[in-house]
Each structure stands twice: as structure tokens, then as C-alpha cells.
């Protein structure tokens, strides 16, 4: 049976599930990537295959749970909805801003967007900014006037790929496949990264950088291009802010830049040579924009690509991402929030919010676990008079709830999704009946709406899909899309072919270069809390947790020379400590600690309890990777 993955992953796969005619026995299910889908290409990843275990997990929440006397007790849906109705209608009548709605991307799709807009329609306080990619998006909009890139497969038309910190092996197995194909075609790959992980599997050359310093490297390369008269003048002439940018470049020395980023002059020249002699595809990972200067950094890399003439034609482009909803139409349901709080610093924002938040509704987000400063956010949510969490598991966020509503999960409901990397739309069909009394976010919101008796209209899900389905250039109808499970919705192959999307058509050059903060002798290491290959974010089953989390460190790092590995070891930041076990990786930068995030505070994990809630320079993103830390025996 044809369906699709709705997880928050760029690959957005078209999926085939074979149940072997044995009905609902999840153990005998076969999950495959759809071979007909040009991007999915017949294979899919570990986290989709593991998803089946989530559906039938004994730890799944399958009925509404109300906290009474400090413990959660089962209640009926009727009672749960009555409670929601009573509390919410009272708050809405008083001041709708006293209700906070938080929704992230636990599952994506049209029905989720409709649900989100229902809460906006109610006038609730919403959130803005993101835990994910808003910093880099802002940088691309600054420079190009829009978020866009060439068709991802156009990478195969370049002669060199330069990768600034995209973890191909972990974050996108389909992009890894494209990279493998490219290398077979003799297109070389150079990756710039702070060390660690499987980068060596996908690169011809690796260049290790001091964490958070790619902006210095980008300018250093530009300085070499200027020196050799290798800037592309047709591109230089199509830039705004030229004087400020070139003043900035001329006022820093190559040796200073090399020292700041920790990359030798030889490697800087090697990269300058690549940008001069090749058609370059530049890939920008999401990690580099999780540093304090993330926006500035992405802008400097964009500037490098533009000024070297490597944007806007086949084989040349910068790839940060595209909007995953750009090929869907939401005009029919879109509402604008009147009032919103910054998601990356949510605890502070709730504390300072006027009017005071009295009710919170959280769905599709394990926000306590995934946003920074988890312990503080947990307490803040607990202090709200009434917190409702819609989820399938008792995770760090659900534990802060007064009422938990059990939701259906992927493959238990129909939805339609796009991708933040390719231009196909996918139809995710319901394959399994949900257990117990689980209900989709959409149906819960619809029931609530009926009780509240508002004028918001919830069409049937199929109608929502049709309303959101665009008129496609290739003429594919909604019915054909539904039958095939996917449709190509792209409008053009090459981004910025005729200049940027700014009114002037010019590329806007960045005009700042922020210094690195002073070294921190108390917490000398940089904590990079990266994604986990086997899971999407915190969607790990309780039965798979409870072990000491691992951190990865360079065995030769001077920062651990006094650590006794036979004693207990702790990861420590200014916010607290977490017991960890230590693993070694000689490729890692000696000042870096890697923690593969996702495990919960409830089960000995939860790295975000150690990460301060700070904004990046876009003012909207979370600066997770700015966190300083150390390893200690206590
Ligand atoms: N298996 C799996 N896949 C996923 C996800 C998941 O949770 N699990 N999540 C999905 C989502 S929502 C996202 S946003 C993406 C994230 O995908 P990625 O961007 O690939 O992954 P991250 O681990 O967030 O980014 C960190 C990478 O940036 C590098 N890095 C960190 N600091 C620097 C720096 O200063 N300079 C350079 N050059 N590199 C640096 C790190 O080495 C690391 O490999 O993955 C998506 N895919
Ligand atoms: N330290 C650190 N933290 C990070 C990052 C980092 O690099 N470092 N990366 C960030 C990134 S890139 C992202 S995108 C965010 C992700 O942050 P979140 O979106 O909060 O990520 P998940 O852990 O996937 O949590 C989603 C929750 O939704 C639930 N869920 C799944 N399907 C449904 C559904 O259909 N309905 C409802 N109601 N619930 C559902 C799941 O059970 C899960 O509890 O985290 C960020 N957090
Ligand atoms: Mo993300």
C-alpha cells in the first residue's frame, strides 16, 4: 500500500507498506521506499522503519489522562473535551491572548497546518522564530530576497561540491546517495566541519574548522580571489552594499582570518582554487546557523558563492533549503496571529507575557526536551494554570501537562506533505487503525471547534487536501496525485537565474564581521548537540532509553587530560550537569564535545537542560551550538 513519511525530514519519502494480508500485526510489516518516486528511489531510512515500533509500543498513551492529586488518571474523551471546552471558552471570553498555542513539526502535513491555523483563528498567543532553520532562512532572504535553490539533483551537474557542515550520513540518506553518485562521476566533494561523525564517507577532502567560525573562512577565500583577480565581475557588479563589504574584507588580514577559523593558508588557497576553477555547488548545513552568528555566517558563505560566480546556472548554486510548504496553497485557511512569543526563549517569554498565560495547548512538539533550558521550561509550563499536551508518549513535555490527549501517529491518518529539499508532494495514506482512543490533531481541533461553536470551518480532510493542492504545470490532477502517491510540483530548475528576488535584482552583501567571544577558561569546550541518525529528534521510545548518554571527544584533547575514565564522568555547563559515558573520535576538534541529542530528562538524558536559551543574530533562532561546557569527574 502506498503512503508517505510525514516526519520533519528533508527527504519526505514516498513509502510502500506491505502488511502481507495479516491485518494489524505490525511485526510482520514490510516498509520500503517507493521505487517509482524519483527522489525516494526505492529506499528509506532507519527512523521510518523503526516507526512501526512506535505505533504498537506498550508505552503508548491511548486514552486521555487528567492529572489529579499529582498523578495521571484515565478519563473519557467526553470528559476531556468538556474540560477543554469549559476552560478554553472562559479564557477566550476573557482574553484569547491568555491561551498559548505551541505547535512544531512532530508530524507534517496539510491537516497540521489547518489545525495550527484554527488556534490562530481563536486569537491565541502563538510562537514565532524556530528551533530549526529560521536563522539561515533569514540570511538567504537578506541576500537573495527569497529562500530558494536549484533542483537538488542539479548538484550532479557541478564539477565540485563544497559542503559547509551538512551531515549527509545522518540527516538525509537520499542526499547521501546523490553525493555518492556525484563522486562516481568524478565530481569532488570538500567538506568543512568541526570533526567527528561519518563525514569521511562522503568527501574527497575534509577540512576541520574551529566551531562557529565559517564566516572568517569565507572572507579569507574571498581575499585570495581578490588578490588573484578571480572575482567574477559580472556578479560583483550585480551586488548592493559593495563598498561596505569590500572595506570590511580589506580591513582584515589573511593571517588573522586563518587563525580565527583554524584553517591553514594552504587549505584556504585550495578552496579559493576550487571556487575559481570549478562550477561549484555549495551546500550549507543547518548546524552552522545554530551558533550565535549563524545569520552572518550563512550570509558570508552566500557572498562567497555569488562573488565567485557560482550561483544561478546549472551546476552552480547554494543549497540551504526551500520552504516545505511552498508547493501547497494555504490561502484558504491562513490566519495571522495578533500576538506571539519567541519559541527559542519560551520560558522567559511566558514569564514576561502580558496578559499572563493561563492555558497552554501543545501539539506536535516535545518542546521541553527540544528547546533550550529544558528544566526552566518544564517548570514554567507546570506553573501555567492548565497545560494540555497532545502527544502519544509520556515525554518531558507531557510530564508537565495537566491533561494529555492521545494522538494518532504517522501511518494512522491521511495527510499531504511537501519537502524542504525537493519539489515533490507526497500523499500519506492511513494504513493502520490507531490503538485505543487515539485521535488526530485535526479531529481533536474539529471537536473543540464544534463545542466552542466558532465560525472556523473544518472541511473534510480530503477537501482540505484538494483546496491546498496547486495547479501543476505538468497538469497532474489531484486524483492522479492521490493514486500515484506523489506528484512533481516544481516550477523551475534553476534558482536566481535572472538575478535575485530583491526588487533591484541585486545580491545584497553582508556588511558585518562579528568577533568570536573571548575564550572561556571555566567551560573551555563547545557543546555540539547534534541529530541522531537512528531517530528523528526526541522520538525515541521509552523502552529504548534509560542508558547513560554518550558524549564524543577527541582522545588527545587537553581538556580531558585529568579525567579518570574509571570514575563517573559528567558533562557540565553553567546550567548543571549530566552523567555521561565518554567515547573517542580522533577526527574531532579538540575543543568540541558532541552529544547526539533526543533522549529525555525522564530517562537520564536531555542535553537541552544544559543549554542556555539564547537567540542567534537573526533574533529568531536558537543558538544551541554556542554552549560552552566541560567534562568532569565529580
Ligand atoms: N536521522 C535524522 N535525520 C534528520 C533529523 C533527525 O533528527 N534525525 N532531523 C531533520 C531536521 S529537522 C534537520 S533541521 C536536519 C539537520 O541536519 P544537519 O544540518 O545535517 O544536522 P545537524 O546535526 O543539526 O547539524 C550539525 C552539523 O553541522 C556541523 N557543524 C556544527 N558546527 C559547525 C560549524 O561551526 N561549522 C561547520 N562547517 N560545521 C558545523 C556538525 O559537524 C554537524 O554535522 O536533519 C533532518 N534529518
Ligand atoms: N540541543 C539541540 N536541540 C535541538 C536541535 C539541535 O540541533 N540541538 N535541533 C532542533 C531542530 S532542527 C528541530 S526541527 C527541533 C524539533 O523539535 P520537536 O518538533 O519538538 O521534535 P520532536 O522531538 O520530533 O517532537 C515531536 C513530538 O511530537 C509528537 N508527535 C508525532 N506525531 C504527532 C502528531 O501527529 N500529533 C501530535 N500531537 N504529536 C505528534 C512526538 O511523539 C514528539 O513527542 O528540535 C530542535 N532541538
Ligand atoms: Mo530541524
XYZ file of C-alpha atoms and ligand atoms in Angstrom:
729
model
C 0.000 0.000 0.000
C 1.206 3.455 -0.906
C 1.711 6.112 1.743
C 4.317 8.743 2.713
C 6.593 9.774 5.536
C 5.385 12.889 7.348
C 8.353 13.243 9.689
C 10.217 16.556 9.803
C 12.903 15.338 7.418
C 14.055 16.882 4.135
C 13.731 13.584 2.250
C 9.905 13.396 2.579
C 9.722 9.855 1.233
C 7.015 8.117 -0.706
C 6.586 4.810 1.137
C 5.242 1.350 0.359
C 3.951 -0.749 3.254
C 3.236 -4.444 2.811
C 1.094 -5.974 5.516
C 1.174 -9.474 3.947
C -2.553 -9.769 4.472
C -2.138 -10.319 8.157
C -4.047 -7.282 9.130
C -2.829 -5.287 12.049
C 0.156 -7.366 13.111
C 2.801 -4.648 12.995
C 5.639 -7.142 13.438
C 5.181 -8.695 10.023
C 5.045 -5.428 8.187
C 7.497 -4.559 5.419
C 8.319 -0.893 4.846
C 10.067 0.218 1.669
C 10.842 3.365 -0.237
C 8.727 3.753 -3.366
C 10.898 2.838 -6.401
C 8.685 4.976 -8.686
C 9.421 8.172 -6.752
C 12.451 9.854 -8.373
C 13.835 11.166 -5.083
C 12.888 8.292 -2.725
C 14.267 5.920 -5.335
C 13.199 2.649 -3.691
C 14.793 3.003 -0.265
C 14.062 4.605 3.055
C 15.826 5.175 6.365
C 16.115 3.516 9.766
C 13.865 6.010 11.507
C 10.911 5.296 9.205
C 11.366 1.542 9.592
C 11.539 1.916 13.364
C 8.365 3.980 13.349
C 6.286 0.789 13.349
C 7.537 0.071 16.877
C 6.134 3.418 17.972
C 2.643 2.500 16.787
C 2.379 -0.659 18.885
C 4.581 0.378 21.806
C 3.306 -0.751 25.221
C 4.229 2.741 26.433
C 1.892 4.475 24.026
C -0.746 6.732 25.580
C -4.097 5.523 24.257
C -6.656 7.399 26.325
C -6.966 10.924 27.703
C -5.130 11.378 31.011
C -6.001 14.004 33.603
C -3.634 14.932 36.388
C -5.408 14.694 39.693
C -3.722 14.599 43.083
C -0.290 14.588 41.428
C -0.953 11.509 39.269
C -2.329 10.977 35.778
C -5.648 9.103 35.589
C -7.597 7.900 32.584
C -10.708 9.848 31.711
C -13.162 9.594 28.819
C -12.894 11.773 25.714
C -16.258 13.319 26.561
C -14.953 14.429 29.909
C -11.619 15.580 28.443
C -13.333 17.679 25.782
C -15.752 19.096 28.342
C -12.830 20.223 30.493
C -11.074 21.749 27.464
C -14.259 23.475 26.380
C -15.006 24.926 29.798
C -11.501 26.220 30.430
C -10.836 27.439 26.912
C -14.159 29.213 26.388
C -13.725 31.009 29.701
C -10.229 32.158 28.707
C -11.289 33.113 25.184
C -14.150 35.198 26.539
C -11.811 36.890 28.957
C -8.828 37.482 26.616
C -7.804 34.943 23.951
C -4.177 36.011 24.344
C -4.190 34.280 27.727
C -4.146 30.988 25.844
C -0.809 29.900 24.366
C -0.628 27.528 21.399
C 2.671 25.771 20.625
C 2.905 23.535 17.592
C 6.086 22.270 15.957
C 6.662 19.551 13.362
C 6.268 16.236 15.212
C 4.374 15.315 12.060
C 3.961 17.495 8.990
C 1.092 17.889 6.574
C -1.913 19.847 5.396
C -4.108 18.777 8.332
C -1.427 20.024 10.745
C -1.363 23.420 9.039
C -5.163 23.635 9.275
C -5.031 22.709 12.979
C -2.370 25.360 13.578
C -4.464 27.997 11.827
C -7.524 27.069 13.861
C -5.691 28.125 17.024
C -4.503 31.311 15.317
C -8.120 31.999 14.353
C -9.119 31.663 18.020
C -6.802 34.603 18.749
C -4.416 32.607 20.939
C -0.896 33.727 21.670
C 1.275 31.826 19.195
C 5.026 31.339 18.806
C 7.425 32.722 16.234
C 11.048 32.036 15.407
C 12.075 28.400 15.305
C 14.157 25.699 16.903
C 15.325 24.684 13.459
C 16.248 26.794 10.458
C 14.882 30.343 10.795
C 18.361 31.890 11.172
C 19.628 30.516 7.875
C 16.360 31.273 6.120
C 16.632 34.889 7.232
C 20.198 35.032 5.887
C 19.099 33.720 2.470
C 16.225 36.206 2.342
C 18.654 39.012 3.279
C 20.964 38.099 0.412
C 18.740 36.721 -2.341
C 15.391 38.208 -1.378
C 13.946 34.681 -1.170
C 14.645 31.170 0.046
C 15.352 29.020 -2.983
C 17.866 26.689 -4.582
C 18.339 24.770 -7.804
C 16.634 21.412 -8.182
C 18.662 19.352 -5.722
C 19.729 16.906 -8.440
C 21.444 19.741 -10.299
C 24.321 19.129 -7.884
C 25.215 16.369 -10.331
C 25.971 18.996 -12.985
C 28.630 20.747 -10.921
C 32.335 19.938 -11.032
C 32.966 20.385 -7.311
C 30.756 20.246 -4.206
C 31.733 22.284 -1.163
C 29.864 21.225 1.965
C 29.737 23.559 4.945
C 28.654 21.220 7.727
C 25.775 19.173 6.294
C 25.905 15.748 7.874
C 24.893 13.712 4.789
C 25.061 10.333 6.544
C 22.757 11.294 9.396
C 20.406 13.944 8.122
C 19.440 12.776 4.639
C 20.212 9.357 3.201
C 18.847 10.398 -0.176
C 21.173 13.378 -0.413
C 23.979 10.966 0.564
C 23.023 8.866 -2.432
C 23.194 11.881 -4.743
C 26.623 12.711 -3.298
C 27.757 9.118 -3.877
C 26.581 9.363 -7.493
C 28.395 12.671 -7.903
C 31.648 11.185 -6.678
C 31.251 8.280 -9.095
C 31.011 10.930 -11.820
C 34.329 12.310 -10.558
C 32.735 15.391 -9.002
C 34.904 16.000 -5.954
C 33.486 16.825 -2.543
C 35.226 19.018 0.040
C 33.615 19.153 3.483
C 34.309 21.771 6.100
C 33.324 20.543 9.547
C 34.371 20.606 13.207
C 35.277 16.918 13.037
C 33.509 13.750 14.131
C 30.826 11.599 12.553
C 30.872 9.908 9.179
C 31.936 12.838 7.009
C 34.857 10.823 5.629
C 32.382 8.502 3.870
C 31.175 11.339 1.674
C 34.170 13.558 0.999
C 37.370 13.602 -1.046
C 38.857 16.194 1.250
C 37.971 17.151 4.806
C 38.945 20.472 6.312
C 38.487 20.812 10.056
C 37.328 24.207 11.292
C 37.067 25.867 14.703
C 33.358 25.628 15.589
C 31.305 28.678 14.718
C 33.945 30.394 12.553
C 32.996 29.683 8.921
C 32.438 33.397 8.297
C 36.178 34.032 8.691
C 36.949 31.248 6.252
C 34.521 32.610 3.633
C 36.168 36.048 3.769
C 39.633 34.504 3.661
C 38.711 32.722 0.424
C 37.330 35.986 -0.995
C 40.615 37.733 -0.139
C 42.502 35.146 -2.194
C 40.096 35.620 -5.102
C 40.588 39.391 -4.953
C 44.363 39.016 -4.838
C 44.369 36.807 -7.932
C 41.798 38.893 -9.784
C 39.481 35.927 -9.715
C 36.234 37.561 -8.580
C 33.533 37.261 -11.231
C 32.970 40.885 -12.210
C 29.572 40.298 -13.789
C 28.454 39.091 -10.352
C 30.327 41.800 -8.429
C 28.511 44.407 -10.496
C 25.174 42.913 -9.521
C 25.585 43.475 -5.754
C 24.370 46.080 -3.340
C 26.457 47.241 -0.317
C 29.693 46.727 -2.285
C 31.700 49.469 -0.581
C 30.878 48.350 2.952
C 31.557 44.698 2.140
C 34.891 45.275 0.402
C 36.022 47.709 3.114
C 35.331 45.005 5.625
C 37.259 42.415 3.587
C 40.202 44.755 3.011
C 40.455 45.640 6.692
C 41.189 42.124 7.940
C 44.372 40.216 7.238
C 44.515 36.744 5.818
C 46.643 35.558 8.726
C 44.064 36.838 11.248
C 41.249 35.073 9.369
C 43.241 31.863 9.108
C 43.946 31.944 12.819
C 40.292 32.653 13.697
C 38.949 29.682 11.764
C 41.916 27.430 12.454
C 42.442 26.634 8.772
C 45.884 26.793 7.161
C 46.712 29.244 4.366
C 47.335 26.225 2.174
C 43.778 24.968 2.653
C 42.346 28.449 2.186
C 44.182 28.655 -1.151
C 42.951 25.169 -2.037
C 39.370 26.346 -1.505
C 39.981 29.583 -3.428
C 41.228 27.468 -6.313
C 38.058 25.355 -6.205
C 35.812 28.421 -6.311
C 37.832 29.808 -9.257
C 38.255 26.773 -11.456
C 35.002 24.910 -10.974
C 31.264 25.044 -11.265
C 30.607 24.773 -7.546
C 27.542 23.586 -5.678
C 27.806 24.951 -2.147
C 25.803 23.070 0.470
C 25.100 24.804 3.779
C 24.135 22.584 6.714
C 21.675 23.624 9.375
C 24.338 23.262 12.071
C 26.330 26.375 11.206
C 23.330 28.617 11.808
C 22.882 27.288 15.363
C 25.853 29.418 16.503
C 25.400 32.978 17.802
C 26.485 34.471 14.470
C 24.570 31.961 12.337
C 22.910 34.551 10.135
C 26.137 36.400 9.416
C 27.933 33.134 8.676
C 25.350 31.910 6.172
C 25.458 35.349 4.545
C 29.245 35.234 4.147
C 29.033 31.802 2.514
C 26.285 33.052 0.187
C 28.500 36.049 -0.686
C 31.429 33.749 -1.469
C 29.277 31.677 -3.831
C 27.855 34.754 -5.536
C 31.080 36.768 -5.941
C 32.917 33.756 -7.331
C 30.162 33.423 -9.934
C 28.787 30.171 -8.572
C 25.048 30.861 -8.431
C 22.232 30.958 -10.950
C 23.032 28.397 -13.630
C 23.175 24.665 -13.974
C 25.918 23.142 -11.827
C 26.299 26.258 -9.688
C 24.171 27.163 -6.693
C 23.948 27.486 -2.936
C 21.779 24.958 -1.115
C 20.436 25.865 2.307
C 16.845 24.722 1.869
C 13.441 25.554 0.447
C 10.135 26.023 2.209
C 8.397 22.669 2.600
C 5.011 24.297 2.066
C 5.931 26.317 -0.993
C 4.194 23.930 -3.358
C 0.948 23.881 -1.368
C -1.711 26.544 -1.196
C -2.905 27.689 2.231
C -4.552 30.977 1.331
C -7.918 29.360 2.022
C -7.116 28.785 5.680
C -4.285 31.177 6.603
C -4.797 33.440 9.618
C -2.320 35.925 11.051
C -1.513 35.847 14.767
C -2.004 39.063 16.736
C 0.385 38.112 19.461
C 3.273 35.682 19.652
C 6.227 34.628 21.786
C 9.739 33.694 20.671
C 9.977 29.908 20.690
C 13.743 29.571 21.392
C 13.417 31.555 24.643
C 9.911 30.406 25.509
C 10.280 30.172 29.303
C 11.378 33.803 29.546
C 8.727 34.896 27.103
C 5.942 33.170 29.053
C 7.200 34.721 32.253
C 7.153 38.216 30.782
C 3.996 37.776 28.733
C 1.194 40.258 29.166
C -1.513 39.195 29.630
C -0.438 36.287 31.797
C -0.756 32.907 30.069
C -3.410 30.778 31.786
C -3.832 27.896 29.376
C -1.310 26.243 27.075
C -2.121 23.838 24.237
C 0.919 21.991 22.887
C 0.803 19.570 19.993
C 3.380 18.006 17.629
C 6.216 19.205 19.834
C 8.307 17.845 22.647
C 9.214 21.425 23.370
C 10.543 20.868 26.896
C 13.053 18.377 25.545
C 13.943 20.106 22.272
C 14.020 23.782 23.221
C 16.964 25.076 25.262
C 16.936 25.329 29.061
C 14.586 22.361 29.461
C 14.323 22.386 33.236
C 13.236 26.003 33.328
C 10.712 25.461 30.541
C 9.338 22.397 32.325
C 8.774 24.431 35.490
C 7.272 27.310 33.529
C 4.741 25.037 31.815
C 3.881 23.384 35.127
C 3.215 26.814 36.594
C 0.663 27.664 33.932
C -2.822 27.117 35.376
C -3.780 24.466 32.831
C -1.490 22.848 30.245
C -2.862 20.495 27.601
C -0.408 18.330 25.663
C -1.446 16.297 22.635
C 1.082 13.501 22.194
C 1.425 9.727 22.065
C 4.042 9.300 24.803
C 4.765 10.444 28.334
C 7.799 12.512 27.394
C 9.409 15.543 29.084
C 6.668 17.852 27.777
C 3.708 15.569 28.518
C 5.058 15.181 32.058
C 4.417 18.918 32.566
C 0.764 18.648 31.450
C -2.471 18.783 33.405
C -4.281 16.991 30.619
C -2.799 14.709 27.954
C -4.782 13.957 24.812
C -3.663 10.846 22.888
C -2.971 11.464 19.200
C -2.720 9.237 16.163
C 0.720 8.970 14.561
C 2.126 8.765 11.036
C 0.511 5.907 9.006
C -2.624 6.184 11.200
C -4.061 9.256 9.462
C -4.151 10.713 5.940
C -2.032 13.751 5.127
C -0.277 15.542 2.275
C 3.309 16.787 2.602
C 5.981 18.681 0.681
C 9.730 18.698 1.355
C 12.332 21.298 2.330
C 14.757 19.826 -0.217
C 12.829 18.557 -3.266
C 9.745 19.734 -5.117
C 7.550 16.625 -4.922
C 4.308 16.421 -2.988
C 3.514 13.121 -1.243
C 0.183 11.587 -0.218
C 0.419 9.856 3.152
C -2.406 7.362 3.443
C -3.729 5.857 6.639
C -2.516 2.239 6.789
C -3.148 1.209 10.397
C -6.061 1.727 12.751
C -4.864 3.701 15.755
C -4.845 1.889 19.093
C -7.294 2.658 21.902
C -8.849 6.073 21.723
C -6.145 7.942 19.783
C -7.478 10.753 17.602
C -5.726 13.010 15.087
C -4.855 16.638 15.922
C -7.238 17.672 13.180
C -10.193 15.729 14.645
C -9.464 16.930 18.177
C -9.389 20.551 16.980
C -12.566 19.967 14.996
C -14.388 18.581 18.049
C -13.191 21.502 20.132
C -14.353 23.895 17.446
C -17.820 22.341 17.468
C -18.074 22.820 21.206
C -16.808 26.389 21.001
C -19.247 26.985 18.162
C -16.938 29.343 16.233
C -17.206 30.313 12.575
C -13.976 28.497 11.684
C -14.753 25.859 9.098
C -13.131 22.427 9.101
C -13.712 20.872 5.699
C -13.319 17.076 5.421
C -9.614 16.116 5.240
C -9.876 15.154 1.546
C -11.409 18.559 0.850
C -8.510 20.230 2.716
C -6.049 18.334 0.519
C -7.872 19.417 -2.627
C -8.020 23.035 -1.500
C -4.280 23.001 -0.810
C -3.306 21.131 -3.969
C -1.904 23.600 -6.523
C -2.482 23.762 -10.241
C 0.582 21.934 -11.509
C 2.497 22.927 -14.633
C 2.607 19.275 -15.693
C -1.189 19.055 -15.497
C -1.231 16.261 -12.893
C -4.633 16.286 -11.188
C -5.329 15.741 -7.503
C -6.862 12.323 -8.256
C -3.784 11.178 -10.194
C -1.565 12.509 -7.390
C -3.552 10.539 -4.823
C -3.414 7.377 -6.937
C 0.354 7.646 -7.605
C 1.186 8.752 -4.065
C 3.258 11.697 -5.304
C 3.476 14.443 -7.922
C 6.182 16.814 -9.090
C 5.201 20.385 -8.239
C 8.410 22.272 -9.101
C 8.243 25.425 -11.148
C 11.840 25.932 -12.219
C 15.098 24.000 -12.215
C 17.500 26.863 -11.501
C 17.203 29.492 -8.786
C 18.207 33.133 -9.310
C 18.910 32.574 -12.999
C 17.929 36.155 -13.814
C 19.268 37.803 -10.673
C 17.988 37.717 -7.133
C 14.424 38.167 -5.919
C 15.187 41.581 -4.440
C 13.315 44.300 -6.316
C 16.630 45.560 -7.709
C 17.605 42.034 -8.793
C 20.879 42.648 -6.932
C 22.565 40.364 -4.435
C 22.764 42.061 -1.053
C 26.228 41.785 0.516
C 26.688 41.323 4.257
C 28.415 44.251 5.944
C 29.379 42.894 9.357
C 32.014 40.572 10.746
C 31.426 39.791 14.403
C 34.383 38.778 16.551
C 34.475 35.463 18.341
C 33.801 35.640 22.086
C 36.768 35.505 24.469
C 37.918 32.018 25.445
C 36.058 30.687 28.474
C 38.547 29.103 30.912
C 35.832 27.596 33.134
C 33.919 25.935 30.311
C 36.581 25.616 27.590
C 34.735 23.204 25.260
C 32.000 23.799 22.706
C 28.980 21.510 23.106
C 27.536 20.466 19.734
C 24.218 18.727 20.370
C 23.631 17.075 17.003
C 20.884 14.948 15.476
C 20.849 11.196 15.915
C 20.970 9.021 12.799
C 18.510 6.429 14.118
C 15.786 8.758 15.366
C 14.036 11.947 14.451
C 14.801 14.385 17.262
C 13.302 13.119 20.550
C 11.043 10.486 19.012
C 12.756 7.677 20.877
C 10.689 5.056 22.685
C 10.911 4.981 26.482
C 11.775 1.271 26.241
C 14.898 2.194 24.228
C 16.156 4.680 26.829
C 17.482 4.655 30.361
C 21.162 4.176 29.489
C 23.869 6.699 30.233
C 24.101 9.105 27.313
C 27.364 9.156 25.390
C 29.493 12.157 24.506
C 32.214 12.076 21.875
C 35.563 13.746 22.459
C 38.988 13.801 20.833
C 41.148 11.479 22.991
C 44.048 13.923 22.675
C 42.076 16.944 23.873
C 43.975 18.782 26.598
C 40.642 19.492 28.267
C 40.252 15.897 29.409
C 43.819 15.094 30.375
C 42.920 14.993 34.071
C 39.773 12.918 33.634
C 39.808 9.467 35.210
C 37.727 7.269 32.928
C 37.336 4.666 35.658
C 35.324 7.143 37.694
C 31.913 8.631 36.956
C 32.096 11.331 34.280
C 29.797 14.304 33.886
C 29.003 16.787 31.170
C 28.830 20.156 32.896
C 27.628 23.583 31.769
C 26.677 26.729 33.648
C 23.140 25.277 33.913
C 24.016 21.977 35.554
C 25.467 18.527 34.976
C 24.545 15.220 33.385
C 26.285 11.888 33.921
C 27.678 10.606 30.618
C 29.939 7.947 29.218
C 32.803 9.011 27.014
C 33.544 7.816 23.511
C 36.517 8.906 21.464
C 36.924 10.127 17.918
C 40.359 11.305 16.842
C 38.917 13.301 13.924
C 37.006 15.630 16.260
C 38.157 19.169 17.044
C 39.868 19.027 20.473
C 37.662 21.829 21.826
C 34.403 20.121 20.851
C 32.055 17.777 22.684
C 29.419 16.008 20.579
C 26.174 14.824 22.185
C 23.653 13.119 19.906
C 20.504 14.724 21.242
C 16.993 13.331 21.632
C 16.964 11.255 24.841
C 14.692 12.515 27.605
C 15.339 14.033 31.014
C 12.895 11.434 32.349
C 15.344 8.686 31.315
C 18.769 10.089 32.306
C 19.131 12.161 29.126
C 18.029 15.570 27.915
C 21.036 17.645 26.847
C 18.905 20.776 26.456
C 18.791 21.019 30.251
C 22.435 22.129 29.923
C 21.934 24.549 27.043
C 21.176 28.213 27.702
C 18.224 29.783 25.914
C 19.908 32.303 23.644
C 18.965 33.760 20.302
C 21.157 33.790 17.232
C 21.879 37.049 15.393
C 18.669 36.656 13.367
C 16.772 37.238 16.594
C 14.586 34.219 15.808
C 16.713 31.072 16.058
C 18.148 29.058 18.950
C 21.919 29.330 19.409
C 22.271 25.745 20.690
C 25.848 25.319 19.439
C 27.165 28.380 21.254
C 27.034 26.431 24.515
C 30.313 26.136 26.401
C 30.808 23.104 28.621
C 33.390 20.806 30.189
C 33.853 17.193 31.224
C 34.421 16.491 34.880
C 34.759 13.708 37.446
C 32.698 14.793 40.405
N 18.199 10.902 11.278
C 17.734 12.151 11.400
N 17.649 12.927 10.298
C 17.212 14.191 10.402
C 16.771 14.718 11.643
C 16.871 13.875 12.794
O 16.540 14.260 13.924
N 17.355 12.609 12.617
N 16.302 15.995 11.720
C 15.966 16.703 10.487
C 15.974 18.151 10.732
S 14.564 18.876 11.351
C 17.047 18.930 10.453
S 16.964 20.609 10.735
C 18.251 18.375 9.806
C 19.563 18.803 10.452
O 20.587 18.286 9.678
P 22.154 18.697 9.711
O 22.327 20.133 9.457
O 22.909 17.776 8.839
O 22.469 18.248 11.115
P 22.760 18.861 12.475
O 23.252 17.726 13.258
O 21.641 19.657 13.007
O 23.918 19.916 12.066
C 25.058 19.803 12.583
C 26.174 19.548 11.591
O 26.834 20.777 11.440
C 28.207 20.611 11.708
N 28.673 21.842 12.355
C 28.406 22.296 13.605
N 29.020 23.479 13.832
C 29.675 23.784 12.682
C 30.483 24.883 12.282
O 30.715 25.826 13.026
N 30.971 24.854 11.011
C 30.747 23.825 10.160
N 31.256 23.901 8.930
N 30.001 22.765 10.520
C 29.466 22.757 11.759
C 28.308 19.424 12.632
O 29.519 18.746 12.411
C 27.091 18.583 12.275
O 27.417 17.511 11.454
O 18.216 16.972 9.790
C 16.977 16.391 9.399
N 17.178 14.969 9.288
N 20.212 20.851 21.548
C 19.589 20.866 20.368
N 18.247 20.919 20.330
C 17.615 20.940 19.132
C 18.331 20.895 17.915
C 19.747 20.820 17.994
O 20.442 20.750 16.958
N 20.341 20.815 19.239
N 17.662 20.869 16.727
C 16.344 21.440 16.645
C 15.589 21.079 15.444
S 16.437 21.099 13.961
C 14.270 20.840 15.460
S 13.434 20.718 13.959
C 13.527 20.732 16.736
C 12.484 19.627 16.767
O 11.683 19.745 17.889
P 10.289 18.963 18.012
O 9.444 19.250 16.814
O 9.726 19.199 19.353
O 10.800 17.492 17.841
P 10.378 16.014 18.207
O 11.325 15.523 19.204
O 10.288 15.295 16.920
O 8.968 16.136 18.928
C 7.776 15.985 18.294
C 6.738 15.427 19.241
O 5.526 15.297 18.500
C 4.941 14.024 18.759
N 4.145 13.682 17.580
C 4.474 12.955 16.495
N 3.442 12.931 15.622
C 2.448 13.666 16.161
C 1.140 14.014 15.749
O 0.683 13.666 14.669
N 0.413 14.804 16.596
C 0.882 15.226 17.801
N 0.123 15.987 18.564
N 2.117 14.883 18.228
C 2.883 14.128 17.406
C 6.092 13.102 19.032
O 5.674 11.992 19.807
C 7.077 14.035 19.752
O 6.883 13.989 21.136
O 14.443 20.470 17.793
C 15.498 21.340 17.905
N 16.257 21.000 19.100
Mo 15.060 20.919 12.137
